[in-house]
Amino acid sequence: MNTFSLFSLQVAVIFCCFILHSSSYVLVPVPTSRRSNHGKSISLKCADNEYNAIFMQPRRRDILTKSLILLSTPLPSFAKCTDIESCREIGERKVEKDAAENPVTRLESGARYKVLQPGTGGQNVGENSNIDLAFSVSTLSGGYMYSRGFGYEKVDVGNGKMVSDAGLDSLRVKLGERNVPVGIEDALIGMKKGEKRRVELPPRVGLATSNWQPEPLTKRGTASILGYKRILEGNGSNQPPFPAATIWDIEVLRIRQ
């Protein structure tokens, strides 16, 4: 929100407050007496109206004073870039800060990962662990391919009712048995329950190392895998083979042993 918008909002709020407070105090003529049926004069002292008539003006002045004080209060400043060079510098500082707080870990296999969410508990995934895993696979450019247990797919819970698979589906993985690519097995080592990591998986340690397991469960996922294979293998002289990486978001749901 820019400075002008904040100022306009501030003025509008003050105006509304002033109107609401002012409308609470209405000058009403204060009747002093009226004739009864017996011809006697009866005094009608309206305490509330007298109170309002006396104290309305000081309260209105008080509201105006507070409004002027609020208007004179400096608006919060927001850091923003004013040209291409300053925008670049701000972006670089953000990248450096993120890299310092959450560095990318490079594995010997060539895969690399970043922790998205820390895990809990004292148990870590080991070389022979049996775990329940949720995962999502996408292209390096961010194009979604397929997943299980991440909430991006639907599962049938009976009577044809389809709901999000988040918390309802997962993949049982026995490390060392190539249920997932070699690079993913390497990235799983050391993870705790509930931990999430984002893994950049080069093709040399990718799906081909696990015989293209885990397989997608949807037509869209199958089509994505076929398209990815064509990128890796090439398609004639117009499309030479290209070693495209994939991006995996993985979460350890349970460590069984």
PDB file of C-alpha atoms in Angstrom:
ATOM      1  CA  MET A   1       0.000   0.000   0.000  1.00  0.00           C
ATOM      2  CA  ASN A   2       1.502   3.388  -1.018  1.00  0.00           C
ATOM      3  CA  THR A   3       1.768   6.459   1.210  1.00  0.00           C
ATOM      4  CA  PHE A   4      -1.165   8.268  -0.446  1.00  0.00           C
ATOM      5  CA  SER A   5      -3.491   5.283   0.099  1.00  0.00           C
ATOM      6  CA  LEU A   6      -2.513   5.065   3.769  1.00  0.00           C
ATOM      7  CA  PHE A   7      -3.119   8.802   4.229  1.00  0.00           C
ATOM      8  CA  SER A   8      -6.540   8.570   2.543  1.00  0.00           C
ATOM      9  CA  LEU A   9      -7.502   5.616   4.727  1.00  0.00           C
ATOM     10  CA  GLN A  10      -6.368   7.494   7.826  1.00  0.00           C
ATOM     11  CA  VAL A  11      -8.468  10.541   6.958  1.00  0.00           C
ATOM     12  CA  ALA A  12     -11.525   8.358   6.204  1.00  0.00           C
ATOM     13  CA  VAL A  13     -11.268   6.579   9.562  1.00  0.00           C
ATOM     14  CA  ILE A  14     -10.952   9.879  11.429  1.00  0.00           C
ATOM     15  CA  PHE A  15     -13.964  11.337   9.582  1.00  0.00           C
ATOM     16  CA  CYS A  16     -16.120   8.285  10.388  1.00  0.00           C
ATOM     17  CA  CYS A  17     -15.124   8.417  14.049  1.00  0.00           C
ATOM     18  CA  PHE A  18     -15.985  12.126  14.177  1.00  0.00           C
ATOM     19  CA  ILE A  19     -19.440  11.580  12.613  1.00  0.00           C
ATOM     20  CA  LEU A  20     -20.248   8.666  14.925  1.00  0.00           C
ATOM     21  CA  HIS A  21     -19.249  10.594  18.022  1.00  0.00           C
ATOM     22  CA  SER A  22     -21.029  13.762  16.922  1.00  0.00           C
ATOM     23  CA  SER A  23     -24.273  11.923  16.181  1.00  0.00           C
ATOM     24  CA  SER A  24     -24.382  10.705  19.756  1.00  0.00           C
ATOM     25  CA  TYR A  25     -24.922  14.205  21.068  1.00  0.00           C
ATOM     26  CA  VAL A  26     -28.031  15.897  19.627  1.00  0.00           C
ATOM     27  CA  LEU A  27     -29.301  19.190  20.907  1.00  0.00           C
ATOM     28  CA  VAL A  28     -32.909  18.778  21.950  1.00  0.00           C
ATOM     29  CA  PRO A  29     -34.915  21.648  23.402  1.00  0.00           C
ATOM     30  CA  VAL A  30     -35.263  21.156  27.113  1.00  0.00           C
ATOM     31  CA  PRO A  31     -38.879  21.554  28.169  1.00  0.00           C
ATOM     32  CA  THR A  32     -39.265  23.127  31.582  1.00  0.00           C
ATOM     33  CA  SER A  33     -42.953  22.609  32.189  1.00  0.00           C
ATOM     34  CA  ARG A  34     -46.311  21.785  30.694  1.00  0.00           C
ATOM     35  CA  ARG A  35     -49.903  22.172  31.691  1.00  0.00           C
ATOM     36  CA  SER A  36     -51.617  19.289  33.393  1.00  0.00           C
ATOM     37  CA  ASN A  37     -55.279  18.530  33.006  1.00  0.00           C
ATOM     38  CA  HIS A  38     -55.866  20.391  36.270  1.00  0.00           C
ATOM     39  CA  GLY A  39     -54.232  23.564  35.007  1.00  0.00           C
ATOM     40  CA  LYS A  40     -51.114  23.215  37.138  1.00  0.00           C
ATOM     41  CA  SER A  41     -47.680  23.609  35.779  1.00  0.00           C
ATOM     42  CA  ILE A  42     -45.541  20.448  35.980  1.00  0.00           C
ATOM     43  CA  SER A  43     -41.723  20.678  35.791  1.00  0.00           C
ATOM     44  CA  LEU A  44     -40.081  18.338  33.244  1.00  0.00           C
ATOM     45  CA  LYS A  45     -36.363  18.288  33.943  1.00  0.00           C
ATOM     46  CA  CYS A  46     -34.782  16.152  31.260  1.00  0.00           C
ATOM     47  CA  ALA A  47     -31.493  15.339  32.845  1.00  0.00           C
ATOM     48  CA  ASP A  48     -30.089  13.481  29.852  1.00  0.00           C
ATOM     49  CA  ASN A  49     -30.842  16.296  27.405  1.00  0.00           C
ATOM     50  CA  GLU A  50     -29.455  18.928  29.765  1.00  0.00           C
ATOM     51  CA  TYR A  51     -26.284  16.858  30.154  1.00  0.00           C
ATOM     52  CA  ASN A  52     -25.902  16.534  26.401  1.00  0.00           C
ATOM     53  CA  ALA A  53     -26.507  20.233  25.813  1.00  0.00           C
ATOM     54  CA  ILE A  54     -23.882  21.196  28.364  1.00  0.00           C
ATOM     55  CA  PHE A  55     -21.152  18.708  27.506  1.00  0.00           C
ATOM     56  CA  MET A  56     -21.592  18.245  23.772  1.00  0.00           C
ATOM     57  CA  GLN A  57     -19.366  21.143  22.722  1.00  0.00           C
ATOM     58  CA  PRO A  58     -16.313  20.230  24.845  1.00  0.00           C
ATOM     59  CA  ARG A  59     -16.506  16.636  23.623  1.00  0.00           C
ATOM     60  CA  ARG A  60     -16.666  17.744  19.986  1.00  0.00           C
ATOM     61  CA  ARG A  61     -13.612  19.944  20.507  1.00  0.00           C
ATOM     62  CA  ASP A  62     -11.879  16.984  22.111  1.00  0.00           C
ATOM     63  CA  ILE A  63     -12.607  14.820  19.085  1.00  0.00           C
ATOM     64  CA  LEU A  64     -11.293  17.489  16.714  1.00  0.00           C
ATOM     65  CA  THR A  65      -8.148  17.889  18.803  1.00  0.00           C
ATOM     66  CA  LYS A  66      -7.483  14.163  18.773  1.00  0.00           C
ATOM     67  CA  SER A  67      -8.143  14.073  15.041  1.00  0.00           C
ATOM     68  CA  LEU A  68      -5.548  16.767  14.404  1.00  0.00           C
ATOM     69  CA  ILE A  69      -3.047  14.919  16.586  1.00  0.00           C
ATOM     70  CA  LEU A  70      -3.666  11.706  14.661  1.00  0.00           C
ATOM     71  CA  LEU A  71      -3.293  13.500  11.325  1.00  0.00           C
ATOM     72  CA  SER A  72       0.024  14.968  12.429  1.00  0.00           C
ATOM     73  CA  THR A  73       1.370  11.524  13.422  1.00  0.00           C
ATOM     74  CA  PRO A  74       4.056  10.453  10.913  1.00  0.00           C
ATOM     75  CA  LEU A  75       3.020   7.656   8.561  1.00  0.00           C
ATOM     76  CA  PRO A  76       5.062   4.448   8.686  1.00  0.00           C
ATOM     77  CA  SER A  77       7.834   4.308   6.128  1.00  0.00           C
ATOM     78  CA  PHE A  78       8.146   1.384   3.740  1.00  0.00           C
ATOM     79  CA  ALA A  79      11.397   0.366   2.110  1.00  0.00           C
ATOM     80  CA  LYS A  80      11.062   0.354  -1.623  1.00  0.00           C
ATOM     81  CA  CYS A  81      13.267   0.599  -4.631  1.00  0.00           C
ATOM     82  CA  THR A  82      13.175   3.697  -6.801  1.00  0.00           C
ATOM     83  CA  ASP A  83      15.169   2.495  -9.794  1.00  0.00           C
ATOM     84  CA  ILE A  84      16.500  -0.674 -11.393  1.00  0.00           C
ATOM     85  CA  GLU A  85      19.795  -0.565  -9.517  1.00  0.00           C
ATOM     86  CA  SER A  86      18.217  -0.173  -6.061  1.00  0.00           C
ATOM     87  CA  CYS A  87      15.692  -2.925  -6.870  1.00  0.00           C
ATOM     88  CA  ARG A  88      18.549  -5.235  -7.828  1.00  0.00           C
ATOM     89  CA  GLU A  89      20.417  -4.461  -4.607  1.00  0.00           C
ATOM     90  CA  ILE A  90      17.330  -5.125  -2.466  1.00  0.00           C
ATOM     91  CA  GLY A  91      16.759  -8.417  -4.275  1.00  0.00           C
ATOM     92  CA  GLU A  92      20.365  -9.474  -3.797  1.00  0.00           C
ATOM     93  CA  ARG A  93      20.210  -8.706  -0.067  1.00  0.00           C
ATOM     94  CA  LYS A  94      17.074 -10.829   0.284  1.00  0.00           C
ATOM     95  CA  VAL A  95      18.731 -13.721  -1.546  1.00  0.00           C
ATOM     96  CA  GLU A  96      21.851 -13.424   0.611  1.00  0.00           C
ATOM     97  CA  LYS A  97      19.786 -13.348   3.805  1.00  0.00           C
ATOM     98  CA  ASP A  98      17.785 -16.404   2.776  1.00  0.00           C
ATOM     99  CA  ALA A  99      20.957 -18.271   1.777  1.00  0.00           C
ATOM    100  CA  ALA A 100      22.552 -17.483   5.140  1.00  0.00           C
ATOM    101  CA  GLU A 101      19.504 -18.521   7.170  1.00  0.00           C
ATOM    102  CA  ASN A 102      18.647 -21.602   5.102  1.00  0.00           C
ATOM    103  CA  PRO A 103      21.599 -22.729   2.959  1.00  0.00           C
ATOM    104  CA  VAL A 104      21.378 -25.218   0.087  1.00  0.00           C
ATOM    105  CA  THR A 105      22.984 -28.571   0.877  1.00  0.00           C
ATOM    106  CA  ARG A 106      24.800 -30.315  -1.980  1.00  0.00           C
ATOM    107  CA  LEU A 107      25.048 -34.098  -1.892  1.00  0.00           C
ATOM    108  CA  GLU A 108      27.757 -36.279  -3.398  1.00  0.00           C
ATOM    109  CA  SER A 109      25.212 -37.811  -5.763  1.00  0.00           C
ATOM    110  CA  GLY A 110      24.710 -34.412  -7.407  1.00  0.00           C
ATOM    111  CA  ALA A 111      21.311 -33.741  -5.848  1.00  0.00           C
ATOM    112  CA  ARG A 112      20.888 -30.710  -3.658  1.00  0.00           C
ATOM    113  CA  TYR A 113      18.171 -29.726  -1.214  1.00  0.00           C
ATOM    114  CA  LYS A 114      16.840 -26.978   0.991  1.00  0.00           C
ATOM    115  CA  VAL A 115      14.877 -27.444   4.224  1.00  0.00           C
ATOM    116  CA  LEU A 116      11.373 -26.005   3.916  1.00  0.00           C
ATOM    117  CA  GLN A 117      10.114 -27.066   7.343  1.00  0.00           C
ATOM    118  CA  PRO A 118      12.037 -28.536  10.288  1.00  0.00           C
ATOM    119  CA  GLY A 119      10.940 -31.838  11.762  1.00  0.00           C
ATOM    120  CA  THR A 120      10.319 -32.968  15.330  1.00  0.00           C
ATOM    121  CA  GLY A 121      11.395 -35.817  17.584  1.00  0.00           C
ATOM    122  CA  GLY A 122      14.708 -37.528  18.139  1.00  0.00           C
ATOM    123  CA  GLN A 123      14.444 -40.162  15.398  1.00  0.00           C
ATOM    124  CA  ASN A 124      16.118 -39.604  12.041  1.00  0.00           C
ATOM    125  CA  VAL A 125      15.806 -41.410   8.726  1.00  0.00           C
ATOM    126  CA  GLY A 126      18.695 -43.829   8.268  1.00  0.00           C
ATOM    127  CA  GLU A 127      20.080 -45.857   5.372  1.00  0.00           C
ATOM    128  CA  ASN A 128      17.718 -48.782   6.046  1.00  0.00           C
ATOM    129  CA  SER A 129      14.715 -46.913   7.405  1.00  0.00           C
ATOM    130  CA  ASN A 130      11.127 -47.761   6.534  1.00  0.00           C
ATOM    131  CA  ILE A 131       9.099 -44.564   6.181  1.00  0.00           C
ATOM    132  CA  ASP A 132       5.809 -43.101   4.980  1.00  0.00           C
ATOM    133  CA  LEU A 133       6.488 -40.337   2.495  1.00  0.00           C
ATOM    134  CA  ALA A 134       4.437 -37.579   0.877  1.00  0.00           C
ATOM    135  CA  PHE A 135       5.941 -36.077  -2.265  1.00  0.00           C
ATOM    136  CA  SER A 136       5.296 -33.752  -5.179  1.00  0.00           C
ATOM    137  CA  VAL A 137       7.224 -33.722  -8.468  1.00  0.00           C
ATOM    138  CA  SER A 138       7.500 -30.751 -10.810  1.00  0.00           C
ATOM    139  CA  THR A 139       9.716 -29.557 -13.629  1.00  0.00           C
ATOM    140  CA  LEU A 140      12.617 -27.206 -13.016  1.00  0.00           C
ATOM    141  CA  SER A 141      10.474 -24.349 -14.327  1.00  0.00           C
ATOM    142  CA  GLY A 142       7.732 -25.146 -11.797  1.00  0.00           C
ATOM    143  CA  GLY A 143       5.340 -27.140 -13.987  1.00  0.00           C
ATOM    144  CA  TYR A 144       3.385 -29.631 -11.876  1.00  0.00           C
ATOM    145  CA  MET A 145       3.790 -33.322 -12.812  1.00  0.00           C
ATOM    146  CA  TYR A 146       2.308 -35.558 -10.100  1.00  0.00           C
ATOM    147  CA  SER A 147       2.237 -36.124  -6.357  1.00  0.00           C
ATOM    148  CA  ARG A 148       0.948 -38.207  -3.458  1.00  0.00           C
ATOM    149  CA  GLY A 149      -0.264 -36.950  -0.106  1.00  0.00           C
ATOM    150  CA  PHE A 150       0.457 -33.268  -0.748  1.00  0.00           C
ATOM    151  CA  GLY A 151      -3.136 -32.230  -1.339  1.00  0.00           C
ATOM    152  CA  TYR A 152      -2.780 -31.683  -5.078  1.00  0.00           C
ATOM    153  CA  GLU A 153      -4.610 -34.865  -6.073  1.00  0.00           C
ATOM    154  CA  LYS A 154      -8.007 -36.385  -5.186  1.00  0.00           C
ATOM    155  CA  VAL A 155      -8.767 -39.735  -3.598  1.00  0.00           C
ATOM    156  CA  ASP A 156     -12.032 -41.683  -3.428  1.00  0.00           C
ATOM    157  CA  VAL A 157     -13.254 -42.029   0.172  1.00  0.00           C
ATOM    158  CA  GLY A 158     -16.318 -44.060  -0.763  1.00  0.00           C
ATOM    159  CA  ASN A 159     -19.581 -43.606  -2.641  1.00  0.00           C
ATOM    160  CA  GLY A 160     -17.703 -41.828  -5.373  1.00  0.00           C
ATOM    161  CA  LYS A 161     -16.822 -38.890  -3.104  1.00  0.00           C
ATOM    162  CA  MET A 162     -13.466 -37.377  -4.097  1.00  0.00           C
ATOM    163  CA  VAL A 163     -11.493 -35.360  -1.549  1.00  0.00           C
ATOM    164  CA  SER A 164      -7.996 -33.937  -1.276  1.00  0.00           C
ATOM    165  CA  ASP A 165      -5.355 -36.588  -0.621  1.00  0.00           C
ATOM    166  CA  ALA A 166      -3.592 -34.462   2.013  1.00  0.00           C
ATOM    167  CA  GLY A 167      -3.171 -36.694   5.058  1.00  0.00           C
ATOM    168  CA  LEU A 168      -4.966 -39.573   3.330  1.00  0.00           C
ATOM    169  CA  ASP A 169      -2.339 -40.892   0.937  1.00  0.00           C
ATOM    170  CA  SER A 170       1.380 -41.595   1.149  1.00  0.00           C
ATOM    171  CA  LEU A 171       4.121 -43.802  -0.262  1.00  0.00           C
ATOM    172  CA  ARG A 172       5.749 -46.537   1.793  1.00  0.00           C
ATOM    173  CA  VAL A 173       9.500 -46.323   1.183  1.00  0.00           C
ATOM    174  CA  LYS A 174      12.164 -48.800   2.243  1.00  0.00           C
ATOM    175  CA  LEU A 175      15.480 -47.077   1.767  1.00  0.00           C
ATOM    176  CA  GLY A 176      17.934 -49.106  -0.297  1.00  0.00           C
ATOM    177  CA  GLU A 177      15.229 -50.863  -2.323  1.00  0.00           C
ATOM    178  CA  ARG A 178      14.886 -48.130  -4.965  1.00  0.00           C
ATOM    179  CA  ASN A 179      11.239 -47.314  -4.247  1.00  0.00           C
ATOM    180  CA  VAL A 180      12.302 -43.751  -5.076  1.00  0.00           C
ATOM    181  CA  PRO A 181      15.196 -42.362  -7.117  1.00  0.00           C
ATOM    182  CA  VAL A 182      18.724 -42.616  -5.713  1.00  0.00           C
ATOM    183  CA  GLY A 183      18.952 -38.866  -5.282  1.00  0.00           C
ATOM    184  CA  ILE A 184      15.772 -38.828  -3.187  1.00  0.00           C
ATOM    185  CA  GLU A 185      17.072 -41.634  -0.975  1.00  0.00           C
ATOM    186  CA  ASP A 186      20.207 -39.578  -0.359  1.00  0.00           C
ATOM    187  CA  ALA A 187      18.149 -36.472   0.461  1.00  0.00           C
ATOM    188  CA  LEU A 188      15.975 -38.442   2.915  1.00  0.00           C
ATOM    189  CA  ILE A 189      18.926 -39.390   5.122  1.00  0.00           C
ATOM    190  CA  GLY A 190      18.812 -37.446   8.388  1.00  0.00           C
ATOM    191  CA  MET A 191      15.254 -36.188   8.044  1.00  0.00           C
ATOM    192  CA  LYS A 192      12.902 -36.150  11.017  1.00  0.00           C
ATOM    193  CA  LYS A 193       9.174 -36.750  11.214  1.00  0.00           C
ATOM    194  CA  GLY A 194       7.295 -33.783   9.770  1.00  0.00           C
ATOM    195  CA  GLU A 195      10.352 -32.358   8.036  1.00  0.00           C
ATOM    196  CA  LYS A 196       9.987 -31.027   4.495  1.00  0.00           C
ATOM    197  CA  ARG A 197      12.750 -30.613   1.955  1.00  0.00           C
ATOM    198  CA  ARG A 198      12.859 -29.353  -1.621  1.00  0.00           C
ATOM    199  CA  VAL A 199      15.227 -31.414  -3.749  1.00  0.00           C
ATOM    200  CA  GLU A 200      16.697 -30.546  -7.126  1.00  0.00           C
ATOM    201  CA  LEU A 201      17.202 -33.919  -8.802  1.00  0.00           C
ATOM    202  CA  PRO A 202      19.497 -34.221 -11.835  1.00  0.00           C
ATOM    203  CA  PRO A 203      18.558 -37.051 -14.233  1.00  0.00           C
ATOM    204  CA  ARG A 204      21.664 -39.130 -13.469  1.00  0.00           C
ATOM    205  CA  VAL A 205      20.229 -39.810  -9.993  1.00  0.00           C
ATOM    206  CA  GLY A 206      16.610 -39.323 -11.036  1.00  0.00           C
ATOM    207  CA  LEU A 207      13.637 -41.480 -11.959  1.00  0.00           C
ATOM    208  CA  ALA A 208      15.591 -43.760 -14.296  1.00  0.00           C
ATOM    209  CA  THR A 209      17.585 -45.051 -11.271  1.00  0.00           C
ATOM    210  CA  SER A 210      14.381 -46.403  -9.682  1.00  0.00           C
ATOM    211  CA  ASN A 211      12.897 -47.805 -12.902  1.00  0.00           C
ATOM    212  CA  TRP A 212      10.602 -44.763 -13.028  1.00  0.00           C
ATOM    213  CA  GLN A 213       9.183 -45.430  -9.586  1.00  0.00           C
ATOM    214  CA  PRO A 214       7.073 -44.125  -7.978  1.00  0.00           C
ATOM    215  CA  GLU A 215       4.592 -44.169 -10.823  1.00  0.00           C
ATOM    216  CA  PRO A 216       1.914 -41.485 -11.162  1.00  0.00           C
ATOM    217  CA  LEU A 217      -1.663 -42.531 -10.402  1.00  0.00           C
ATOM    218  CA  THR A 218      -3.393 -40.124 -12.792  1.00  0.00           C
ATOM    219  CA  LYS A 219      -3.567 -39.709 -16.557  1.00  0.00           C
ATOM    220  CA  ARG A 220      -2.128 -36.244 -16.233  1.00  0.00           C
ATOM    221  CA  GLY A 221       0.813 -37.572 -14.266  1.00  0.00           C
ATOM    222  CA  THR A 222       1.443 -40.330 -16.811  1.00  0.00           C
ATOM    223  CA  ALA A 223       1.385 -37.793 -19.645  1.00  0.00           C
ATOM    224  CA  SER A 224       3.847 -35.623 -17.716  1.00  0.00           C
ATOM    225  CA  ILE A 225       6.272 -38.532 -17.361  1.00  0.00           C
ATOM    226  CA  LEU A 226       6.058 -39.314 -21.091  1.00  0.00           C
ATOM    227  CA  GLY A 227       6.765 -35.693 -21.906  1.00  0.00           C
ATOM    228  CA  TYR A 228       9.717 -35.657 -19.506  1.00  0.00           C
ATOM    229  CA  LYS A 229      11.171 -38.789 -21.110  1.00  0.00           C
ATOM    230  CA  ARG A 230      10.991 -37.132 -24.532  1.00  0.00           C
ATOM    231  CA  ILE A 231      12.970 -34.183 -23.158  1.00  0.00           C
ATOM    232  CA  LEU A 232      15.657 -36.500 -21.779  1.00  0.00           C
ATOM    233  CA  GLU A 233      15.838 -38.711 -24.888  1.00  0.00           C
ATOM    234  CA  GLY A 234      15.242 -36.035 -27.493  1.00  0.00           C
ATOM    235  CA  ASN A 235      12.858 -36.085 -30.397  1.00  0.00           C
ATOM    236  CA  GLY A 236      14.734 -36.092 -33.667  1.00  0.00           C
ATOM    237  CA  SER A 237      17.114 -33.452 -34.956  1.00  0.00           C
ATOM    238  CA  ASN A 238      14.844 -30.603 -33.951  1.00  0.00           C
ATOM    239  CA  GLN A 239      14.894 -31.570 -30.270  1.00  0.00           C
ATOM    240  CA  PRO A 240      18.197 -32.985 -29.046  1.00  0.00           C
ATOM    241  CA  PRO A 241      18.386 -34.774 -25.667  1.00  0.00           C
ATOM    242  CA  PHE A 242      18.477 -32.438 -22.696  1.00  0.00           C
ATOM    243  CA  PRO A 243      19.430 -33.419 -19.085  1.00  0.00           C
ATOM    244  CA  ALA A 244      16.499 -31.682 -17.404  1.00  0.00           C
ATOM    245  CA  ALA A 245      16.313 -31.840 -13.619  1.00  0.00           C
ATOM    246  CA  THR A 246      13.132 -32.332 -11.638  1.00  0.00           C
ATOM    247  CA  ILE A 247      12.093 -30.690  -8.376  1.00  0.00           C
ATOM    248  CA  TRP A 248      10.772 -32.857  -5.537  1.00  0.00           C
ATOM    249  CA  ASP A 249       9.044 -31.591  -2.410  1.00  0.00           C
ATOM    250  CA  ILE A 250       9.236 -34.394   0.143  1.00  0.00           C
ATOM    251  CA  GLU A 251       7.820 -34.770   3.643  1.00  0.00           C
ATOM    252  CA  VAL A 252       8.452 -37.591   6.098  1.00  0.00           C
ATOM    253  CA  LEU A 253       5.095 -38.484   7.627  1.00  0.00           C
ATOM    254  CA  ARG A 254       6.259 -41.404   9.731  1.00  0.00           C
ATOM    255  CA  ILE A 255       9.471 -43.253  10.529  1.00  0.00           C
ATOM    256  CA  ARG A 256       8.559 -46.887  11.151  1.00  0.00           C
ATOM    257  CA  GLN A 257      12.003 -48.205  12.046  1.00  0.00           C
TER     258      GLN A 257
END
